[in-house]
PDB file of C-alpha atoms in Angstrom:
ATOM      1  CA  ILE A   1      -1.904-146.402  13.652  1.00 39.00           C
ATOM      2  CA  LYS A   2       0.681-147.119  16.290  1.00 43.00           C
ATOM      3  CA  ASP A   3      -0.173-145.445  19.574  1.00 43.00           C
ATOM      4  CA  SER A   4       2.220-145.356  22.484  1.00 44.00           C
ATOM      5  CA  PRO A   5       1.419-142.469  24.854  1.00 45.00           C
ATOM      6  CA  GLY A   6       4.543-143.029  26.928  1.00 46.00           C
ATOM      7  CA  GLY A   7       6.933-142.124  24.155  1.00 52.00           C
ATOM      8  CA  GLY A   8       6.123-143.789  20.850  1.00 56.00           C
ATOM      9  CA  PHE A   9       4.259-142.103  18.079  1.00 62.00           C
ATOM     10  CA  VAL A  10       0.879-141.792  16.520  1.00 69.00           C
ATOM     11  CA  ASP A  11       0.920-142.084  12.737  1.00 84.00           C
ATOM     12  CA  SER A  12      -2.094-140.000  11.789  1.00 88.00           C
ATOM     13  CA  TYR A  13      -3.251-137.366   9.347  1.00 90.00           C
ATOM     14  CA  MET A  14      -4.673-135.555  12.389  1.00 91.00           C
ATOM     15  CA  SER A  15      -1.119-134.706  13.439  1.00 93.00           C
ATOM     16  CA  GLU A  16      -0.570-133.044  10.066  1.00 94.00           C
ATOM     17  CA  LEU A  17      -3.598-130.851  10.688  1.00 95.00           C
ATOM     18  CA  ALA A  18      -2.451-129.999  14.207  1.00 96.00           C
ATOM     19  CA  ALA A  19       1.052-129.136  12.964  1.00 97.00           C
ATOM     20  CA  TYR A  20      -0.321-126.798  10.317  1.00 97.00           C
ATOM     21  CA  HIS A  21      -2.562-124.933  12.754  1.00 97.00           C
ATOM     22  CA  LEU A  22       0.166-124.705  15.400  1.00 98.00           C
ATOM     23  CA  ALA A  23       2.653-123.444  12.797  1.00 98.00           C
ATOM     24  CA  LEU A  24       0.208-120.697  11.822  1.00 97.00           C
ATOM     25  CA  LEU A  25      -0.220-119.724  15.468  1.00 98.00           C
ATOM     26  CA  LEU A  26       3.556-119.480  15.819  1.00 98.00           C
ATOM     27  CA  GLY A  27       3.927-117.398  12.667  1.00 97.00           C
ATOM     28  CA  LEU A  28       5.620-120.158  10.677  1.00 97.00           C
ATOM     29  CA  ASP A  29       4.665-120.419   7.025  1.00 96.00           C
ATOM     30  CA  ASN A  30       6.793-123.491   6.288  1.00 96.00           C
ATOM     31  CA  VAL A  31       4.110-126.142   6.803  1.00 96.00           C
ATOM     32  CA  PRO A  32       2.043-126.475   3.632  1.00 96.00           C
ATOM     33  CA  PRO A  33      -1.660-125.726   4.083  1.00 96.00           C
ATOM     34  CA  VAL A  34      -3.734-128.778   4.924  1.00 94.00           C
ATOM     35  CA  VAL A  35      -7.468-129.275   5.319  1.00 93.00           C
ATOM     36  CA  ARG A  36      -9.489-132.113   6.719  1.00 92.00           C
ATOM     37  CA  ARG A  37     -11.477-134.264   4.332  1.00 91.00           C
ATOM     38  CA  LYS A  38     -13.763-137.154   5.179  1.00 88.00           C
ATOM     39  CA  GLY A  39     -11.528-139.927   6.478  1.00 84.00           C
ATOM     40  CA  GLY A  40      -8.306-138.024   5.900  1.00 88.00           C
ATOM     41  CA  SER A  41      -6.742-134.751   4.900  1.00 91.00           C
ATOM     42  CA  MET A  42      -5.592-132.951   1.798  1.00 91.00           C
ATOM     43  CA  GLN A  43      -2.405-130.899   1.664  1.00 92.00           C
ATOM     44  CA  ILE A  44      -1.162-128.500  -0.945  1.00 92.00           C
ATOM     45  CA  TRP A  45       1.556-129.780  -3.279  1.00 92.00           C
ATOM     46  CA  ILE A  46       4.726-127.712  -3.564  1.00 94.00           C
ATOM     47  CA  GLU A  47       5.480-127.324  -7.288  1.00 93.00           C
ATOM     48  CA  ASN A  48       9.006-127.221  -8.716  1.00 94.00           C
ATOM     49  CA  ALA A  49      10.509-128.511  -5.495  1.00 96.00           C
ATOM     50  CA  THR A  50      13.014-131.148  -4.495  1.00 96.00           C
ATOM     51  CA  THR A  51      13.649-133.034  -1.314  1.00 96.00           C
ATOM     52  CA  ASP A  52      16.709-132.369   0.768  1.00 96.00           C
ATOM     53  CA  ALA A  53      17.579-136.044   0.190  1.00 97.00           C
ATOM     54  CA  ALA A  54      17.625-135.519  -3.598  1.00 96.00           C
ATOM     55  CA  ARG A  55      19.671-132.334  -3.207  1.00 96.00           C
ATOM     56  CA  ARG A  56      22.241-134.168  -1.108  1.00 96.00           C
ATOM     57  CA  LYS A  57      22.353-137.156  -3.464  1.00 97.00           C
ATOM     58  CA  ALA A  58      23.046-134.813  -6.391  1.00 96.00           C
ATOM     59  CA  GLY A  59      25.870-133.207  -4.409  1.00 97.00           C
ATOM     60  CA  GLU A  60      24.243-129.775  -4.653  1.00 96.00           C
ATOM     61  CA  GLU A  61      24.759-127.092  -2.051  1.00 95.00           C
ATOM     62  CA  PRO A  62      21.892-124.805  -1.013  1.00 94.00           C
ATOM     63  CA  ALA A  63      21.771-121.602  -3.071  1.00 90.00           C
ATOM     64  CA  ASP A  64      22.048-119.566   0.145  1.00 94.00           C
ATOM     65  CA  PRO A  65      23.556-121.813   2.844  1.00 96.00           C
ATOM     66  CA  GLU A  66      22.955-119.371   5.714  1.00 96.00           C
ATOM     67  CA  THR A  67      19.267-118.891   4.883  1.00 97.00           C
ATOM     68  CA  PHE A  68      18.868-122.640   4.396  1.00 97.00           C
ATOM     69  CA  GLU A  69      20.498-123.399   7.755  1.00 97.00           C
ATOM     70  CA  ARG A  70      18.347-120.840   9.563  1.00 97.00           C
ATOM     71  CA  GLN A  71      15.206-122.431   8.196  1.00 98.00           C
ATOM     72  CA  LEU A  72      16.448-125.810   9.456  1.00 98.00           C
ATOM     73  CA  MET A  73      17.056-124.256  12.880  1.00 98.00           C
ATOM     74  CA  ASP A  74      13.428-123.128  13.112  1.00 98.00           C
ATOM     75  CA  MET A  75      12.378-126.573  11.886  1.00 98.00           C
ATOM     76  CA  ALA A  76      14.367-128.198  14.716  1.00 98.00           C
ATOM     77  CA  VAL A  77      12.631-125.985  17.280  1.00 98.00           C
ATOM     78  CA  PHE A  78       9.236-126.813  15.772  1.00 98.00           C
ATOM     79  CA  ASP A  79      10.020-130.550  15.575  1.00 97.00           C
ATOM     80  CA  ASN A  80      11.000-130.582  19.253  1.00 98.00           C
ATOM     81  CA  LEU A  81       7.764-128.815  20.141  1.00 98.00           C
ATOM     82  CA  ILE A  82       5.547-131.230  18.216  1.00 97.00           C
ATOM     83  CA  ALA A  83       7.683-134.312  19.029  1.00 95.00           C
ATOM     84  CA  ASN A  84       8.186-135.147  15.361  1.00 95.00           C
ATOM     85  CA  THR A  85       9.852-138.561  15.326  1.00 91.00           C
ATOM     86  CA  ASP A  86      10.102-138.823  11.553  1.00 92.00           C
ATOM     87  CA  ARG A  87      12.077-135.807  10.314  1.00 94.00           C
ATOM     88  CA  ASN A  88      14.528-136.888   7.642  1.00 95.00           C
ATOM     89  CA  PRO A  89      15.922-135.413   4.404  1.00 96.00           C
ATOM     90  CA  GLY A  90      13.118-137.080   2.440  1.00 95.00           C
ATOM     91  CA  ASN A  91      10.455-134.991   4.142  1.00 94.00           C
ATOM     92  CA  ILE A  92      12.189-131.654   3.881  1.00 97.00           C
ATOM     93  CA  ILE A  93      11.145-129.923   0.658  1.00 96.00           C
ATOM     94  CA  ILE A  94      13.039-127.054  -0.969  1.00 97.00           C
ATOM     95  CA  ASP A  95      11.100-124.988  -3.482  1.00 96.00           C
ATOM     96  CA  SER A  96      12.380-122.961  -6.436  1.00 93.00           C
ATOM     97  CA  ARG A  97      12.863-119.899  -4.196  1.00 94.00           C
ATOM     98  CA  ASN A  98      14.957-121.994  -1.774  1.00 95.00           C
ATOM     99  CA  LYS A  99      12.257-121.916   0.855  1.00 97.00           C
ATOM    100  CA  VAL A 100      12.301-124.968   3.112  1.00 97.00           C
ATOM    101  CA  TRP A 101       8.957-126.679   3.668  1.00 97.00           C
ATOM    102  CA  PHE A 102       8.359-128.983   6.626  1.00 96.00           C
ATOM    103  CA  ILE A 103       6.255-131.889   5.385  1.00 95.00           C
ATOM    104  CA  ASP A 104       5.085-135.162   6.894  1.00 93.00           C
ATOM    105  CA  GLN A 105       4.262-134.389  10.506  1.00 94.00           C
ATOM    106  CA  THR A 106       2.083-137.525  10.770  1.00 92.00           C
ATOM    107  CA  ARG A 107       4.330-139.037  13.466  1.00 92.00           C
ATOM    108  CA  SER A 108       4.080-136.086  15.836  1.00 94.00           C
ATOM    109  CA  PHE A 109       2.184-135.028  18.945  1.00 92.00           C
ATOM    110  CA  ALA A 110       2.458-138.291  20.855  1.00 84.00           C
ATOM    111  CA  GLY A 111       2.862-138.605  24.585  1.00 87.00           C
ATOM    112  CA  GLN A 112       6.552-137.719  24.864  1.00 89.00           C
ATOM    113  CA  THR A 113       7.069-135.164  27.577  1.00 92.00           C
ATOM    114  CA  GLU A 114      10.778-134.737  26.860  1.00 94.00           C
ATOM    115  CA  LEU A 115      12.365-132.871  23.976  1.00 95.00           C
ATOM    116  CA  LYS A 116      13.163-135.438  21.311  1.00 91.00           C
ATOM    117  CA  TYR A 117      16.196-133.695  19.786  1.00 93.00           C
ATOM    118  CA  PRO A 118      17.437-130.970  22.157  1.00 96.00           C
ATOM    119  CA  ASP A 119      20.930-131.110  20.621  1.00 96.00           C
ATOM    120  CA  LYS A 120      19.469-129.925  17.302  1.00 97.00           C
ATOM    121  CA  ILE A 121      18.358-126.635  18.852  1.00 98.00           C
ATOM    122  CA  THR A 122      21.260-124.507  17.652  1.00 98.00           C
ATOM    123  CA  GLY A 123      19.446-121.256  16.867  1.00 98.00           C
ATOM    124  CA  CYS A 124      15.982-119.767  16.536  1.00 98.00           C
ATOM    125  CA  SER A 125      14.423-116.897  14.669  1.00 98.00           C
ATOM    126  CA  ARG A 126      13.451-113.948  16.824  1.00 98.00           C
ATOM    127  CA  GLN A 127       9.955-114.182  15.423  1.00 98.00           C
ATOM    128  CA  LEU A 128       9.481-117.826  16.433  1.00 98.00           C
ATOM    129  CA  TRP A 129      11.070-117.233  19.840  1.00 98.00           C
ATOM    130  CA  SER A 130       8.740-114.302  20.470  1.00 98.00           C
ATOM    131  CA  ARG A 131       5.640-116.292  19.520  1.00 98.00           C
ATOM    132  CA  LEU A 132       6.727-119.342  21.550  1.00 98.00           C
ATOM    133  CA  ARG A 133       7.032-117.106  24.614  1.00 97.00           C
ATOM    134  CA  ASP A 134       3.952-114.996  24.040  1.00 98.00           C
ATOM    135  CA  VAL A 135       1.199-117.394  23.016  1.00 98.00           C
ATOM    136  CA  SER A 136      -0.899-118.708  25.842  1.00 97.00           C
ATOM    137  CA  ASP A 137      -1.496-122.344  26.658  1.00 96.00           C
ATOM    138  CA  ASP A 138      -5.144-121.760  25.774  1.00 96.00           C
ATOM    139  CA  GLU A 139      -4.193-120.475  22.316  1.00 97.00           C
ATOM    140  CA  ILE A 140      -2.026-123.530  21.726  1.00 97.00           C
ATOM    141  CA  LEU A 141      -4.757-125.883  22.871  1.00 95.00           C
ATOM    142  CA  GLU A 142      -7.308-124.123  20.698  1.00 96.00           C
ATOM    143  CA  ALA A 143      -5.029-124.468  17.650  1.00 96.00           C
ATOM    144  CA  VAL A 144      -4.447-128.209  18.066  1.00 95.00           C
ATOM    145  CA  GLY A 145      -7.266-129.330  20.346  1.00 87.00           C
ATOM    146  CA  ARG A 146      -9.630-130.902  17.872  1.00 88.00           C
ATOM    147  CA  TYR A 147      -6.775-132.862  16.304  1.00 92.00           C
ATOM    148  CA  VAL A 148      -4.661-134.122  19.223  1.00 88.00           C
ATOM    149  CA  LYS A 149      -6.994-134.387  22.182  1.00 82.00           C
ATOM    150  CA  ASP A 150      -5.017-137.094  23.987  1.00 83.00           C
ATOM    151  CA  TYR A 151      -1.620-135.402  23.879  1.00 86.00           C
ATOM    152  CA  ARG A 152      -2.283-131.787  24.730  1.00 90.00           C
ATOM    153  CA  LYS A 153      -0.683-131.946  28.183  1.00 92.00           C
ATOM    154  CA  ALA A 154       2.506-133.447  26.726  1.00 94.00           C
ATOM    155  CA  LEU A 155       2.626-130.642  24.121  1.00 96.00           C
ATOM    156  CA  LEU A 156       2.454-127.994  26.839  1.00 96.00           C
ATOM    157  CA  GLU A 157       5.160-129.778  28.837  1.00 97.00           C
ATOM    158  CA  ARG A 158       7.432-129.846  25.774  1.00 97.00           C
ATOM    159  CA  ARG A 159       6.774-126.159  25.197  1.00 97.00           C
ATOM    160  CA  ALA A 160       7.880-125.367  28.757  1.00 98.00           C
ATOM    161  CA  LEU A 161      11.040-127.447  28.271  1.00 98.00           C
ATOM    162  CA  LEU A 162      11.685-125.771  24.929  1.00 98.00           C
ATOM    163  CA  LEU A 163      11.345-122.299  26.445  1.00 98.00           C
ATOM    164  CA  ASP A 164      13.799-123.278  29.187  1.00 98.00           C
ATOM    165  CA  ALA A 165      16.256-124.798  26.704  1.00 98.00           C
ATOM    166  CA  ILE A 166      16.225-121.781  24.395  1.00 98.00           C
ATOM    167  CA  SER A 167      16.481-119.351  27.325  1.00 98.00           C
ATOM    168  CA  ALA A 168      19.536-121.232  28.604  1.00 98.00           C
ATOM    169  CA  LYS A 169      21.166-121.167  25.170  1.00 97.00           C
ATOM    170  CA  ILE A 170      20.498-117.445  24.773  1.00 98.00           C
ATOM    171  CA  GLU A 171      21.994-116.824  28.203  1.00 97.00           C
ATOM    172  CA  ALA A 172      25.052-118.971  27.457  1.00 97.00           C
ATOM    173  CA  GLN A 173      25.697-117.826  23.870  1.00 97.00           C
ATOM    174  CA  GLY A 174      24.195-114.368  23.870  1.00 97.00           C
ATOM    175  CA  GLU A 175      21.096-113.252  22.047  1.00 96.00           C
ATOM    176  CA  ALA A 176      23.004-112.008  18.999  1.00 96.00           C
ATOM    177  CA  SER A 177      24.671-115.415  18.538  1.00 97.00           C
ATOM    178  CA  PHE A 178      21.580-117.554  19.011  1.00 98.00           C
ATOM    179  CA  LEU A 179      18.684-115.524  17.591  1.00 98.00           C
ATOM    180  CA  PHE A 180      18.324-114.361  13.998  1.00 97.00           C
ATOM    181  CA  ASP A 181      15.764-112.671  11.788  1.00 97.00           C
ATOM    182  CA  ARG A 182      13.638-115.136   9.870  1.00 94.00           C
ATOM    183  CA  PRO A 183      14.256-115.108   6.131  1.00 87.00           C
ATOM    184  CA  SER A 184      11.365-113.786   4.084  1.00 87.00           C
ATOM    185  CA  PHE A 185      10.220-115.252   0.785  1.00 86.00           C
TER     186      PHE A 185
END
């Protein structure tokens, strides 16, 4: 495990657990269920799926590009919140229904107090935006607390920055241009 509270990352299964529970709190169903097991965790396997890297390598376009892009937009918001330093096309899974799954959050929740990828925040579902605004700090800490004890303050600081960033984008672009309804599967 590499631990650098000032901005590095923690590579830990505990971050995967925290990401799953925070995603549930925020109404996201794109992080596969994960449970803690002695000395580690176990996560559900997504059957009949491919990675975004494999899709790109094969030269295939998403079946529904707009729905695909919107899922990536919510992923970018979530990744900024959890400070995911390891998002890449190899850990984005696309299932047979074209649902995007966010996997491999093990390098998340470190001590970064800044947004890691603010330029990737190009849209957000109304549902995620509503939950980000409405959940309390206590609810967030309860969701992740037993998994990321050392980095809870940084998480709340990133949330505040994320709320400010999205609010500014909504003000600049207009709600109808920035917010969208989350695709259902």
